[in-house]
mmCIF file of C-alpha atoms in Angstrom:
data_model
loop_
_atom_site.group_PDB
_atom_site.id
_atom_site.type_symbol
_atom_site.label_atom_id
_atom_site.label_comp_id
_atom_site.label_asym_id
_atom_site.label_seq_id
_atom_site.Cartn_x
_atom_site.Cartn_y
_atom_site.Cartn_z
ATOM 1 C CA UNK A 1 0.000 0.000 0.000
ATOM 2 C CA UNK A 2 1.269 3.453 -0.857
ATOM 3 C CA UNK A 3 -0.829 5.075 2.085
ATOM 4 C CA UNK A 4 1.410 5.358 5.551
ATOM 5 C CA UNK A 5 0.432 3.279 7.977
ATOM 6 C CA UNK A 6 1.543 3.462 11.398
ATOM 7 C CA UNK A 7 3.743 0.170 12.881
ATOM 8 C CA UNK A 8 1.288 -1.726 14.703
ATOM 9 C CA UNK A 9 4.401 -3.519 16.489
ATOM 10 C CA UNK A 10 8.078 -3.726 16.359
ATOM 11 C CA UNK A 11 8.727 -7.621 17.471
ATOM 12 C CA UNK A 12 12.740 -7.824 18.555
ATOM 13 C CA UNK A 13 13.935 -11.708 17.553
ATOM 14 C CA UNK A 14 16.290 -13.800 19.362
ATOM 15 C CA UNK A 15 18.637 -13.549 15.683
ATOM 16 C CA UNK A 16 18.495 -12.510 12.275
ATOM 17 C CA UNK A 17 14.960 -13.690 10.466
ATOM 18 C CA UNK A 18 15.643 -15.277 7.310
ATOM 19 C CA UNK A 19 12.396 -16.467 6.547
ATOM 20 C CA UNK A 20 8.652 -15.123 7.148
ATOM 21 C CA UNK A 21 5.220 -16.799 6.999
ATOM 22 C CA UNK A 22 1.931 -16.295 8.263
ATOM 23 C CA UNK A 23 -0.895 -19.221 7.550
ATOM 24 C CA UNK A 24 -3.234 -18.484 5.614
ATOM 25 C CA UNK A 25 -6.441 -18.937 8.320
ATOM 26 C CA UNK A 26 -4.273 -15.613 10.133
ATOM 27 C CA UNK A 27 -3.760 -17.758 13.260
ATOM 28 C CA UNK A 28 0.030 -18.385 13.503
ATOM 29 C CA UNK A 29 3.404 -17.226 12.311
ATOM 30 C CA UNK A 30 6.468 -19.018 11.053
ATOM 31 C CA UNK A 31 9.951 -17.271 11.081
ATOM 32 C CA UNK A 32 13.123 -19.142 10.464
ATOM 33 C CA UNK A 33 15.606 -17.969 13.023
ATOM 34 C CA UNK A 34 19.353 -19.645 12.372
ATOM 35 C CA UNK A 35 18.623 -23.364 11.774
ATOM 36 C CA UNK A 36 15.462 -23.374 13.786
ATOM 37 C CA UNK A 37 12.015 -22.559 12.968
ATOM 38 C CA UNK A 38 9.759 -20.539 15.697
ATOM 39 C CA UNK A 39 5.321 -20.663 16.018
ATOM 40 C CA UNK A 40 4.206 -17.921 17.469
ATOM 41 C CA UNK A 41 0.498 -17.563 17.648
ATOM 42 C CA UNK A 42 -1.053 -14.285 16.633
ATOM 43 C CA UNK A 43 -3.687 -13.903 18.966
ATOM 44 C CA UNK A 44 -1.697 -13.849 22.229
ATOM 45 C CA UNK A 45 2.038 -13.470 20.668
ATOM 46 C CA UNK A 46 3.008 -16.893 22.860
ATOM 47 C CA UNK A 47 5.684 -18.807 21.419
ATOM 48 C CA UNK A 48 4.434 -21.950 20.907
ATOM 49 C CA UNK A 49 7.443 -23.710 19.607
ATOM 50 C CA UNK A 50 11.028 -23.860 18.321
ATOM 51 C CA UNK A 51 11.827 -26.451 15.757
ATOM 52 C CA UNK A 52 15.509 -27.087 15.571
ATOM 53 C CA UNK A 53 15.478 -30.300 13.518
ATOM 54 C CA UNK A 54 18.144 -28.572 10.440
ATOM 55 C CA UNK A 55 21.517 -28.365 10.447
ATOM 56 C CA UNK A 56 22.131 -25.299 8.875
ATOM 57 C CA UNK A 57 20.296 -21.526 8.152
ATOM 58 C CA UNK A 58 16.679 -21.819 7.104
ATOM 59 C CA UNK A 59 15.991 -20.426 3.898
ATOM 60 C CA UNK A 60 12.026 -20.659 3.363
ATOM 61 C CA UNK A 61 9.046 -21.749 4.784
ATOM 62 C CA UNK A 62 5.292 -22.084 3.387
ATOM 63 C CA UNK A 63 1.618 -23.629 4.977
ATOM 64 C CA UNK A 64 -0.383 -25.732 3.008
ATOM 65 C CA UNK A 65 -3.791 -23.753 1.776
ATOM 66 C CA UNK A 66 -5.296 -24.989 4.738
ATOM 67 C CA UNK A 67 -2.877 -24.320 7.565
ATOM 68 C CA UNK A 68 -2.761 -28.296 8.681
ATOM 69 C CA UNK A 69 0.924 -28.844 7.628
ATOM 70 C CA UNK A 70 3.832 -26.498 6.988
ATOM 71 C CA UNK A 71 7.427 -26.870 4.677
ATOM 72 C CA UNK A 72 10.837 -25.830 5.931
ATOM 73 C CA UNK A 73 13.436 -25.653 3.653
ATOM 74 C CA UNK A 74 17.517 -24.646 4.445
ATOM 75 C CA UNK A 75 20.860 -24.459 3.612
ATOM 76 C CA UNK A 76 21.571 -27.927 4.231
ATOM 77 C CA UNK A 77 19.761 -30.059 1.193
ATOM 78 C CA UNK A 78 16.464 -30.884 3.260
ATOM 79 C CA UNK A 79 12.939 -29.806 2.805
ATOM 80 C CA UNK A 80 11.322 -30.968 6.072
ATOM 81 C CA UNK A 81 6.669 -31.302 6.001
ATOM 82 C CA UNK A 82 5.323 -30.706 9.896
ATOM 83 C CA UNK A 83 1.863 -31.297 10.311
ATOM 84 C CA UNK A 84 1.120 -28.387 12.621
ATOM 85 C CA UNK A 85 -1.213 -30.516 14.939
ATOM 86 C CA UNK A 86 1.135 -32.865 15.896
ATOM 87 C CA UNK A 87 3.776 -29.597 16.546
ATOM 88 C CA UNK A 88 0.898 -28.026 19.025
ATOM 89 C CA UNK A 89 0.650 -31.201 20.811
ATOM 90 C CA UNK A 90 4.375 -31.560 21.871
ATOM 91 C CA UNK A 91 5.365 -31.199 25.238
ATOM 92 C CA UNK A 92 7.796 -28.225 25.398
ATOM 93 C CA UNK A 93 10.605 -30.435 26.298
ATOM 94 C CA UNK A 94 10.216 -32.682 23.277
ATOM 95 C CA UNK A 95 10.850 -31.428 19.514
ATOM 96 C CA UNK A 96 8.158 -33.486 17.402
ATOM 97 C CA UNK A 97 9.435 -35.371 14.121
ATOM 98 C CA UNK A 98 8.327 -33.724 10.913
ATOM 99 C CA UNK A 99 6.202 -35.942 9.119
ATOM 100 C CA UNK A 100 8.854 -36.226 5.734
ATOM 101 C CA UNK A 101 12.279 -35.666 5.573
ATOM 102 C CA UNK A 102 12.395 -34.766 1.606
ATOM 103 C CA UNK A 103 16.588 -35.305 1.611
ATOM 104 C CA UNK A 104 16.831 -35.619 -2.918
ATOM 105 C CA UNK A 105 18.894 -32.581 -2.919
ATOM 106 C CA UNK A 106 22.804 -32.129 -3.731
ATOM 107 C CA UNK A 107 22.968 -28.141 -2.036
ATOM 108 C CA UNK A 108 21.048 -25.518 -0.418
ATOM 109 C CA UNK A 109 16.780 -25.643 -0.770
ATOM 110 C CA UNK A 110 16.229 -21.858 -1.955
ATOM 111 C CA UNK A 111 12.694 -21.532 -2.386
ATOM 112 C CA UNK A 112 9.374 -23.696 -1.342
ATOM 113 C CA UNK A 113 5.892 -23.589 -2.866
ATOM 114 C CA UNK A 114 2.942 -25.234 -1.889
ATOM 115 C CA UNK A 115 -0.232 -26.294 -4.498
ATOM 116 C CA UNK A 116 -3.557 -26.326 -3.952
ATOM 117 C CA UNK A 117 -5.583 -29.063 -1.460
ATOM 118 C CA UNK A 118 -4.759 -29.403 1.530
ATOM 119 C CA UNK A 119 -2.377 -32.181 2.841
ATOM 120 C CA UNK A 120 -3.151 -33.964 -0.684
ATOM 121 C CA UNK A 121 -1.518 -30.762 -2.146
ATOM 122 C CA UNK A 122 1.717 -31.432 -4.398
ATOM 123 C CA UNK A 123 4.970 -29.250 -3.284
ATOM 124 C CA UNK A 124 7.579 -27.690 -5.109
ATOM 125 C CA UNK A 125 11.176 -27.161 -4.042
ATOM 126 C CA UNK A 126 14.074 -25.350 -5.573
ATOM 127 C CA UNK A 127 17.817 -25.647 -4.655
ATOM 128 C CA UNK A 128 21.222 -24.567 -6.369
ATOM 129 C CA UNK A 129 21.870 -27.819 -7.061
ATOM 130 C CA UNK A 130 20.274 -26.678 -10.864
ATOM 131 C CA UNK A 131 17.175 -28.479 -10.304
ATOM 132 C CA UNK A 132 13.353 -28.258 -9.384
ATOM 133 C CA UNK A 133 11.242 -30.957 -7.886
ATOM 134 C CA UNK A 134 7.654 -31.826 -7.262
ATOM 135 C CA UNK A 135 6.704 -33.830 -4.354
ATOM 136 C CA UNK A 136 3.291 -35.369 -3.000
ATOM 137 C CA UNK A 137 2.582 -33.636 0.534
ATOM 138 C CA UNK A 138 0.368 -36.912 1.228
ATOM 139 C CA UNK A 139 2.979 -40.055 1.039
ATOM 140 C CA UNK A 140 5.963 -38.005 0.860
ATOM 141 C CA UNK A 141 6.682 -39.483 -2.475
ATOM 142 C CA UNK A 142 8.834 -37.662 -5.737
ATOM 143 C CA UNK A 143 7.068 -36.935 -8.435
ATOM 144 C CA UNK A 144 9.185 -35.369 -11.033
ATOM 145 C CA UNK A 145 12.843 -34.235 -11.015
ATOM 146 C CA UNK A 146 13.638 -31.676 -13.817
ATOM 147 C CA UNK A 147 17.675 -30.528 -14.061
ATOM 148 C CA UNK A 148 19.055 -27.131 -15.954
ATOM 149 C CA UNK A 149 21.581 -25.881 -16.715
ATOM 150 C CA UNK A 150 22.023 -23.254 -14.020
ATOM 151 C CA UNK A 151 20.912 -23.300 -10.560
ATOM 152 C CA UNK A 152 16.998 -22.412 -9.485
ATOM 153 C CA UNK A 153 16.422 -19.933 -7.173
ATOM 154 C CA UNK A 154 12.744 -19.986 -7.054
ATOM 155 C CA UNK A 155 9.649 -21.422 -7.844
ATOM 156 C CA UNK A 156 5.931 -21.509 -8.156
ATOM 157 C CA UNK A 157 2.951 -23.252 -9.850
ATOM 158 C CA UNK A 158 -0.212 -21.837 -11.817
ATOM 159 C CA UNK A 159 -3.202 -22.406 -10.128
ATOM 160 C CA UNK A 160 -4.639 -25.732 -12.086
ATOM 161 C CA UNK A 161 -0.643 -27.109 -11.498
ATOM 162 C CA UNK A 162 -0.761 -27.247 -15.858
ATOM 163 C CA UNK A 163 2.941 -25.423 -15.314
ATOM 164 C CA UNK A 164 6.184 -25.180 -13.287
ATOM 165 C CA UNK A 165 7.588 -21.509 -13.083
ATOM 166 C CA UNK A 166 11.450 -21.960 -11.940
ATOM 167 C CA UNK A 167 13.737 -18.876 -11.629
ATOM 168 C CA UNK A 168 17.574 -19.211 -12.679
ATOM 169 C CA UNK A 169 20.678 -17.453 -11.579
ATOM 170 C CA UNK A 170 21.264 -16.366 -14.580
ATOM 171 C CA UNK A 171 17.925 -14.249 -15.185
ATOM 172 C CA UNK A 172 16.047 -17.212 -17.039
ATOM 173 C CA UNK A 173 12.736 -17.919 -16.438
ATOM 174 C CA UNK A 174 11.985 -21.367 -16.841
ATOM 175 C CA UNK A 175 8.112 -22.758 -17.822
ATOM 176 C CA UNK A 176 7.939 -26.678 -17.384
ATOM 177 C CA UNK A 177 4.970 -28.550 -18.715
ATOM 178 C CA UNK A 178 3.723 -30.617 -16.256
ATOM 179 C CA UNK A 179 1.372 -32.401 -18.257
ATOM 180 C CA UNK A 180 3.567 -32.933 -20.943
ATOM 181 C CA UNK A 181 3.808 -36.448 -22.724
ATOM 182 C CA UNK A 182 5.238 -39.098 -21.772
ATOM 183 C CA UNK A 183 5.652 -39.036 -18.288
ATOM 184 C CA UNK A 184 9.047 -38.971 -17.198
ATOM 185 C CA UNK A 185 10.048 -38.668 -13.222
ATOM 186 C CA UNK A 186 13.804 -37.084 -14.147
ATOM 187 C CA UNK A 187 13.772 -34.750 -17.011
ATOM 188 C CA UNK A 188 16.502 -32.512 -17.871
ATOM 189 C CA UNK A 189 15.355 -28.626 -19.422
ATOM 190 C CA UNK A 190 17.555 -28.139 -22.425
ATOM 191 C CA UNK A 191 16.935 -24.365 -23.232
ATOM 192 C CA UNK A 192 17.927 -24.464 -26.667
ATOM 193 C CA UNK A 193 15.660 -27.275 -27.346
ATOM 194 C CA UNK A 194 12.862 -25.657 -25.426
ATOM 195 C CA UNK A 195 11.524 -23.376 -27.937
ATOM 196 C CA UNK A 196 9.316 -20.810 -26.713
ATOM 197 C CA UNK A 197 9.397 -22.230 -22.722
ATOM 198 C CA UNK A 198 12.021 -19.653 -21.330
ATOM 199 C CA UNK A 199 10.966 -15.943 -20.008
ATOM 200 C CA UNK A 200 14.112 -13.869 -21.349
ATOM 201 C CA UNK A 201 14.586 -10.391 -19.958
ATOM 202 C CA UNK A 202 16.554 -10.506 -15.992
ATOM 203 C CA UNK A 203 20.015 -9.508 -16.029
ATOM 204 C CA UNK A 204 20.489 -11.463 -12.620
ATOM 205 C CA UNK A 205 19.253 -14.292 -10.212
ATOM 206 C CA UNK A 206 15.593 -14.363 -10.275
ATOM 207 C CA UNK A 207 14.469 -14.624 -6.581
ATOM 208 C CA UNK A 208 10.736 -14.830 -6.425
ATOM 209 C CA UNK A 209 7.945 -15.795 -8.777
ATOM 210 C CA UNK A 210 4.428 -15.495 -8.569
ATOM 211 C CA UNK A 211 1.540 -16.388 -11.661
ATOM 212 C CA UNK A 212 -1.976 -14.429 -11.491
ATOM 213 C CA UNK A 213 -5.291 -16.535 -10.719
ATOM 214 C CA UNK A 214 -6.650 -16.763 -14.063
ATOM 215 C CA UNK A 215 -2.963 -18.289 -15.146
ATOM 216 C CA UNK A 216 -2.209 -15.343 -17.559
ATOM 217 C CA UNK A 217 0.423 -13.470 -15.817
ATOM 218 C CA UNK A 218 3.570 -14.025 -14.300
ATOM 219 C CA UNK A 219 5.435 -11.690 -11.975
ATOM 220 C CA UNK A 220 8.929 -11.869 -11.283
ATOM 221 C CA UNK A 221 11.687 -9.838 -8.860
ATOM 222 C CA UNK A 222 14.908 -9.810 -9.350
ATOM 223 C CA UNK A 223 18.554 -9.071 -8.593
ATOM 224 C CA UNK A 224 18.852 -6.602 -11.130
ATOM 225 C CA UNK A 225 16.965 -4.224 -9.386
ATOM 226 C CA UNK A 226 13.465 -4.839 -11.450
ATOM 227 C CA UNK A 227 10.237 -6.501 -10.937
ATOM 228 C CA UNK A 228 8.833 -7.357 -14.203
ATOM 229 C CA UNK A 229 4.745 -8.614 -15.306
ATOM 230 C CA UNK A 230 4.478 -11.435 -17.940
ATOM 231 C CA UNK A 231 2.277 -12.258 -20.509
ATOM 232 C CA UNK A 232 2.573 -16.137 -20.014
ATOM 233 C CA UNK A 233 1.205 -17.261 -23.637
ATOM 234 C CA UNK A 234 3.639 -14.856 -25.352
ATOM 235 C CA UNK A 235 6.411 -14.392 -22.623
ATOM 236 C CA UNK A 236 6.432 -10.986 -23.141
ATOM 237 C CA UNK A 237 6.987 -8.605 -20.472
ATOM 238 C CA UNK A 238 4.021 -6.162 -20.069
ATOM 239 C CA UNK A 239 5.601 -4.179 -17.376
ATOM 240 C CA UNK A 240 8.696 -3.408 -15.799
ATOM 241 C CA UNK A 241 9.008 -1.461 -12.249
ATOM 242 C CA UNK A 242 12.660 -0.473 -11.104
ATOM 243 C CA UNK A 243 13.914 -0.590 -7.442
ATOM 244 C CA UNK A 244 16.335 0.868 -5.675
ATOM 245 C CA UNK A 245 18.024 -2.605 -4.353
ATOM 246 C CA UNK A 246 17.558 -6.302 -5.072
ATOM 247 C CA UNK A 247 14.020 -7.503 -5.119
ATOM 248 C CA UNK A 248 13.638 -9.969 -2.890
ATOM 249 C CA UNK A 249 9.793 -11.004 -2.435
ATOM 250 C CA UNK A 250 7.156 -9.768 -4.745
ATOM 251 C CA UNK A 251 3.744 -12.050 -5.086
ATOM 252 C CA UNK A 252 0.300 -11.501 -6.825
ATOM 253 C CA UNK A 253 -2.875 -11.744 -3.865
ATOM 254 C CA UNK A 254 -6.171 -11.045 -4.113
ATOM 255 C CA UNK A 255 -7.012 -7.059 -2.682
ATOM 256 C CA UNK A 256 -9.671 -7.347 0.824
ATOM 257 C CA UNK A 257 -12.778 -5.588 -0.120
ATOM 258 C CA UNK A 258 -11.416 -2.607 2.610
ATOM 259 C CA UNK A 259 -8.016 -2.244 1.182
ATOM 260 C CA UNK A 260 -8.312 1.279 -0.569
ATOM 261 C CA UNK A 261 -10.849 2.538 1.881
ATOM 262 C CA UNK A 262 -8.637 5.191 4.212
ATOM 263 C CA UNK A 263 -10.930 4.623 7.327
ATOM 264 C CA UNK A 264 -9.999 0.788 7.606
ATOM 265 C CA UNK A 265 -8.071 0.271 10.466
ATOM 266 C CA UNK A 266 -6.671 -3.302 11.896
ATOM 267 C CA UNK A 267 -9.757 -3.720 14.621
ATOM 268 C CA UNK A 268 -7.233 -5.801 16.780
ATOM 269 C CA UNK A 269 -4.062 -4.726 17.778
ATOM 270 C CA UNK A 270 -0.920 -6.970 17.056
ATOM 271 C CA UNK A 271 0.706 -8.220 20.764
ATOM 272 C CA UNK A 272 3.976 -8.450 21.725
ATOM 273 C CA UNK A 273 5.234 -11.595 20.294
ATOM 274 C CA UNK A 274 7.380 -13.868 23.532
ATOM 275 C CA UNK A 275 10.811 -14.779 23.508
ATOM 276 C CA UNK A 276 10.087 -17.838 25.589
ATOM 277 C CA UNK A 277 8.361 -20.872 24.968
ATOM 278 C CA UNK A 278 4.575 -20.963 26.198
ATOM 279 C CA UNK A 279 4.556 -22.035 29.613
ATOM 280 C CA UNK A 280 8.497 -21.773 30.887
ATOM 281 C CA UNK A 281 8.283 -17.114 30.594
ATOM 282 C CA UNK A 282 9.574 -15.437 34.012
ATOM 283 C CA UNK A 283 7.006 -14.411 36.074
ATOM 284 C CA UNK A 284 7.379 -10.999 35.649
ATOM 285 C CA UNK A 285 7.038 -11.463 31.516
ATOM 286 C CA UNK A 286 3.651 -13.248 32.244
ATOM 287 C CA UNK A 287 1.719 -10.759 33.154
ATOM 288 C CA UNK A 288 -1.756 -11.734 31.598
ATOM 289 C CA UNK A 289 -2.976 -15.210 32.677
ATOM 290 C CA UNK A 290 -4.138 -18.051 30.142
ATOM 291 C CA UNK A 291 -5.076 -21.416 29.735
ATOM 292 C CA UNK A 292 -3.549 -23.985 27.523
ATOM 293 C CA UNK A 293 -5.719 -26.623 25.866
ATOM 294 C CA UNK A 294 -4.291 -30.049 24.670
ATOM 295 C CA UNK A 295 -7.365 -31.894 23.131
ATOM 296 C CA UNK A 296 -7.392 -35.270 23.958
ATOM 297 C CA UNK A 297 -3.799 -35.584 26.447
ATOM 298 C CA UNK A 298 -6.444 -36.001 29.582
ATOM 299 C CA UNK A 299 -9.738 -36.909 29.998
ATOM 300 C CA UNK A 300 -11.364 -33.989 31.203
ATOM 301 C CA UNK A 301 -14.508 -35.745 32.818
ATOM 302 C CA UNK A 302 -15.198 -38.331 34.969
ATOM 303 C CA UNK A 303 -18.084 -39.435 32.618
ATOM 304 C CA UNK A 304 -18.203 -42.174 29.666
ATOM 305 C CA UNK A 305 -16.056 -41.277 27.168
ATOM 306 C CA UNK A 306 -16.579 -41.255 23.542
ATOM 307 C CA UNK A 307 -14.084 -44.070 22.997
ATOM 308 C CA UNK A 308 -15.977 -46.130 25.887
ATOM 309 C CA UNK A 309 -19.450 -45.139 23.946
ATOM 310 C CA UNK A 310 -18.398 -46.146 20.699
ATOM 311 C CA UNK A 311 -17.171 -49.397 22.293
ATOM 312 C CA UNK A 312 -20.572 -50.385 23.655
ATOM 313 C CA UNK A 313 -22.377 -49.263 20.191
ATOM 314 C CA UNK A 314 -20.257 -51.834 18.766
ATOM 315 C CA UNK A 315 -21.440 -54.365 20.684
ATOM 316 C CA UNK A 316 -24.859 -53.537 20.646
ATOM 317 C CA UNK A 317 -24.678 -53.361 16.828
ATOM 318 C CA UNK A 318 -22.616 -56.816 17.135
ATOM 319 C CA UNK A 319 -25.506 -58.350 19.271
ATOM 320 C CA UNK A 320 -28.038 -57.153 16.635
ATOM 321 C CA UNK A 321 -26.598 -58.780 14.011
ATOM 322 C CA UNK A 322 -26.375 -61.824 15.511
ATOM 323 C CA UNK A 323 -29.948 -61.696 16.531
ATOM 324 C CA UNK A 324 -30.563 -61.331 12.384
ATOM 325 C CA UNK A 325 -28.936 -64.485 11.730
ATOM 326 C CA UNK A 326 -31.495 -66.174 13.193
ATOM 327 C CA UNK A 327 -33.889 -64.779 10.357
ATOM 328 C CA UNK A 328 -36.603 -64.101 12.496
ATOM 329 C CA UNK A 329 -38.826 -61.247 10.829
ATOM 330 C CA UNK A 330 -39.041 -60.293 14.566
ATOM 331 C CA UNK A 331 -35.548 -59.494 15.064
ATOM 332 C CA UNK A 332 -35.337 -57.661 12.043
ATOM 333 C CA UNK A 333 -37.933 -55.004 13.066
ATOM 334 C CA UNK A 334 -35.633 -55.311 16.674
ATOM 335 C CA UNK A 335 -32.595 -54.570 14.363
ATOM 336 C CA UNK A 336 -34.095 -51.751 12.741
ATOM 337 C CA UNK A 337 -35.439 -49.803 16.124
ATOM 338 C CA UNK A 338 -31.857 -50.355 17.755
ATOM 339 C CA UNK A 339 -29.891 -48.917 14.435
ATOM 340 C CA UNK A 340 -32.516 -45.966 15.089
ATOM 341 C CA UNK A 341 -31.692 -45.475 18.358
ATOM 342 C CA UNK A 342 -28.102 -45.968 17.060
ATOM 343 C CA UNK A 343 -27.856 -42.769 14.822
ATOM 344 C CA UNK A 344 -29.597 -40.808 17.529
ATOM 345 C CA UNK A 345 -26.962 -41.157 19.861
ATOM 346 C CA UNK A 346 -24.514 -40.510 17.397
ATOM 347 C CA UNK A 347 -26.498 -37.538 16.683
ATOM 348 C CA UNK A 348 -26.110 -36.396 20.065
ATOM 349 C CA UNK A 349 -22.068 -36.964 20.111
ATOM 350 C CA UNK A 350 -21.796 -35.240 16.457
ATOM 351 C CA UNK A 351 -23.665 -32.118 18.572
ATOM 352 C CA UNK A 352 -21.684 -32.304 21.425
ATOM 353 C CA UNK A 353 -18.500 -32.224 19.879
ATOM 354 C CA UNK A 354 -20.054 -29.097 17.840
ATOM 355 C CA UNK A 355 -20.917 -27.620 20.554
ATOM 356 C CA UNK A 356 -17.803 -27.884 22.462
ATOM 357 C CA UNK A 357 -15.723 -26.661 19.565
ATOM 358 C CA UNK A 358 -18.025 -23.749 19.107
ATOM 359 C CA UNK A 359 -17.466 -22.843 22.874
ATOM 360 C CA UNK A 360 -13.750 -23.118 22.372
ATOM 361 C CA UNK A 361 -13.727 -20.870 18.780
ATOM 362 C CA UNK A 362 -16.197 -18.076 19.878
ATOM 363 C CA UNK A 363 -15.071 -18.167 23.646
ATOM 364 C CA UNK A 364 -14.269 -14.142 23.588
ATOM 365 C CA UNK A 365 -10.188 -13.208 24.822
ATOM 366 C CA UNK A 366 -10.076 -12.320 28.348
#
């Protein structure tokens, strides 16, 4: 935005942040700090975790579309997937294992992008070891390997994941067809044999890509001082915007309905993000009380539990069948009443659990 806002909050780190993320629901925020990766959450600012599970300087980071998981890439060849649940359940003391250790690269990871879906979303990941790869969140498993001739500083997808958008050291912009016939899992990008797939026009590393939602342009910032628009189908440049230093992050999102209105104002302030993990702060750095909530670590109520419920619904339902071995047109009718009374109790659960997850959501800050 061109308007001047004010600075909500100046947030001091424990060391230089190399690498920025927020997910995309607005409730927590990645930065990569050395080799280890911090969680804040936004509401409160607590520091939920530190994940030190690299050996070397993070370089990137990126959720999934729907916050579940989250991709840390560094200096030293690995691309790590975290499924964020299993990360807020850790005890402090513990550092949870990522859920894939993607370890196919020869030198430094030096961008991450994340498709569309979910934890069934395919991942891409750049490195300078000259290629680009596309992995399956899901299994963990490689998809397709593509080498060039230079090494890749960034990356990104199209929205229906038709193309691959890498960025070279060298300027190039690199389009990869990922549809293209036959299917190989290791291709190598021969630019000279490529004809019409390369995006000519940086004088210098390409560090960022992004492509518009309709899949018609591509933007691009660079080393040399430019960001530059695409025209995809013709890889011509449309529009070139100069800077005063190297570009390093430009992307293409969709403008909030409020964004040129000058009245809109964030209606919650930003906190003061910790420098401690949740729970171990001095007590003078406390200062507002909270309560921490691990679903499912202890049973909460003396009463039946779900798991014990759905145990004895299985043996009711057990009991009913056997009754309708017998063939009895009886203990049919018997059958039917019980697998009534069945989904009404299920019913209930299903609204419980609603319920209690409403309370939890809409329970208002203290």
């Amino acid at each position: 935005l061109c308007r001047q806002d004010q600075l909500q909050q100046k947030i001091v780190c424990p060391g230089p942040v190399t690498c920025l993320t927020a997910s995309p629901n607005g409730l927590y925020v990645l930065a990569g700090i050395a080799e280890s990766i911090y969680l804040w959450e936004v509401s409160n600012g607590s520091l939920l975790a530190i994940l030190s599970r690299h050996y070397q300087d993070l370089t990137c980071l990126c959720f999934t579309d729907d916050s579940s998981h989250f991709l840390s890439g560094a200096k030293d060849c690995l691309a790590l997937v975290w499924n964020l649940y299993s990360v807020l359940q850790a005890e402090p003391s513990q550092i949870p294992d990522p859920r894939h250790v993607w370890s196919r690269h020869s030198l430094p990871i030096t961008d991450l992008y994340c498709g569309f879906g979910g934890p069934l979303a395919r991942a891409a990941t750049a490195s300078l070891d000259q290629t680009a790869k596309l992995w399956e969140v899901s299994s963990g498993e490689l998809l397709l390997s593509v080498l060039f001739d230079v090494g890749i500083m960034s990356v990104t997808l199209d929205l229906s994941e038709y193309h691959m958008f890498c960025g070279g050291m060298d300027g190039s912009i690199f389009q990869v067809d990922l549809c293209a016939w036959p299917v190989q899992r290791d291709r190598t990008f021969q630019t000279e044999r490529e004809n019409g797939k390369v995006f000519k026009g940086h004088r210098n590393q390409v560090t960022c890509l992004s492509v518009s939602t309709d899949g018609s342009l591509l933007l691009s910032g660079s080393h040399d001082e430019t960001v530059r628009l695409w025209d995809i189908q013709s890889k011509q440049c449309l529009k070139t915007v100069n800077h005063k230093g190297p570009v390093t992050n430009a992307f293409i999102v969709l403008a909030p309905a409020n964004m040129f209105n000058p009245d809109s104002k964030p209606s919650v302030p930003l906190p003061k993000f910790s420098k401690h993990l949740h729970g171990t702060e001095s007590s003078e750095e406390q200062g507002n009380e909270g309560m921490t909530l691990r679903l499912g670590l202890h049973q909460q109520e003396s009463e039946e539990s779900y798991l014990e419920k759905a145990e004895k619904m299985y043996s009711q339902m057990y009991s009913t069948r056997e009754k309708n071995l017998l063939g009895d047109q009886e203990h049919l009718t018997i059958q039917v009443s019980e697998l009534e009374e069945e989904v009404s109790t299920l019913r209930k659960i299903n609204k419980n659990l609603f319920d209690f997850s409403a309370r939890i959501i809409t329970k208002p800050a203290k």
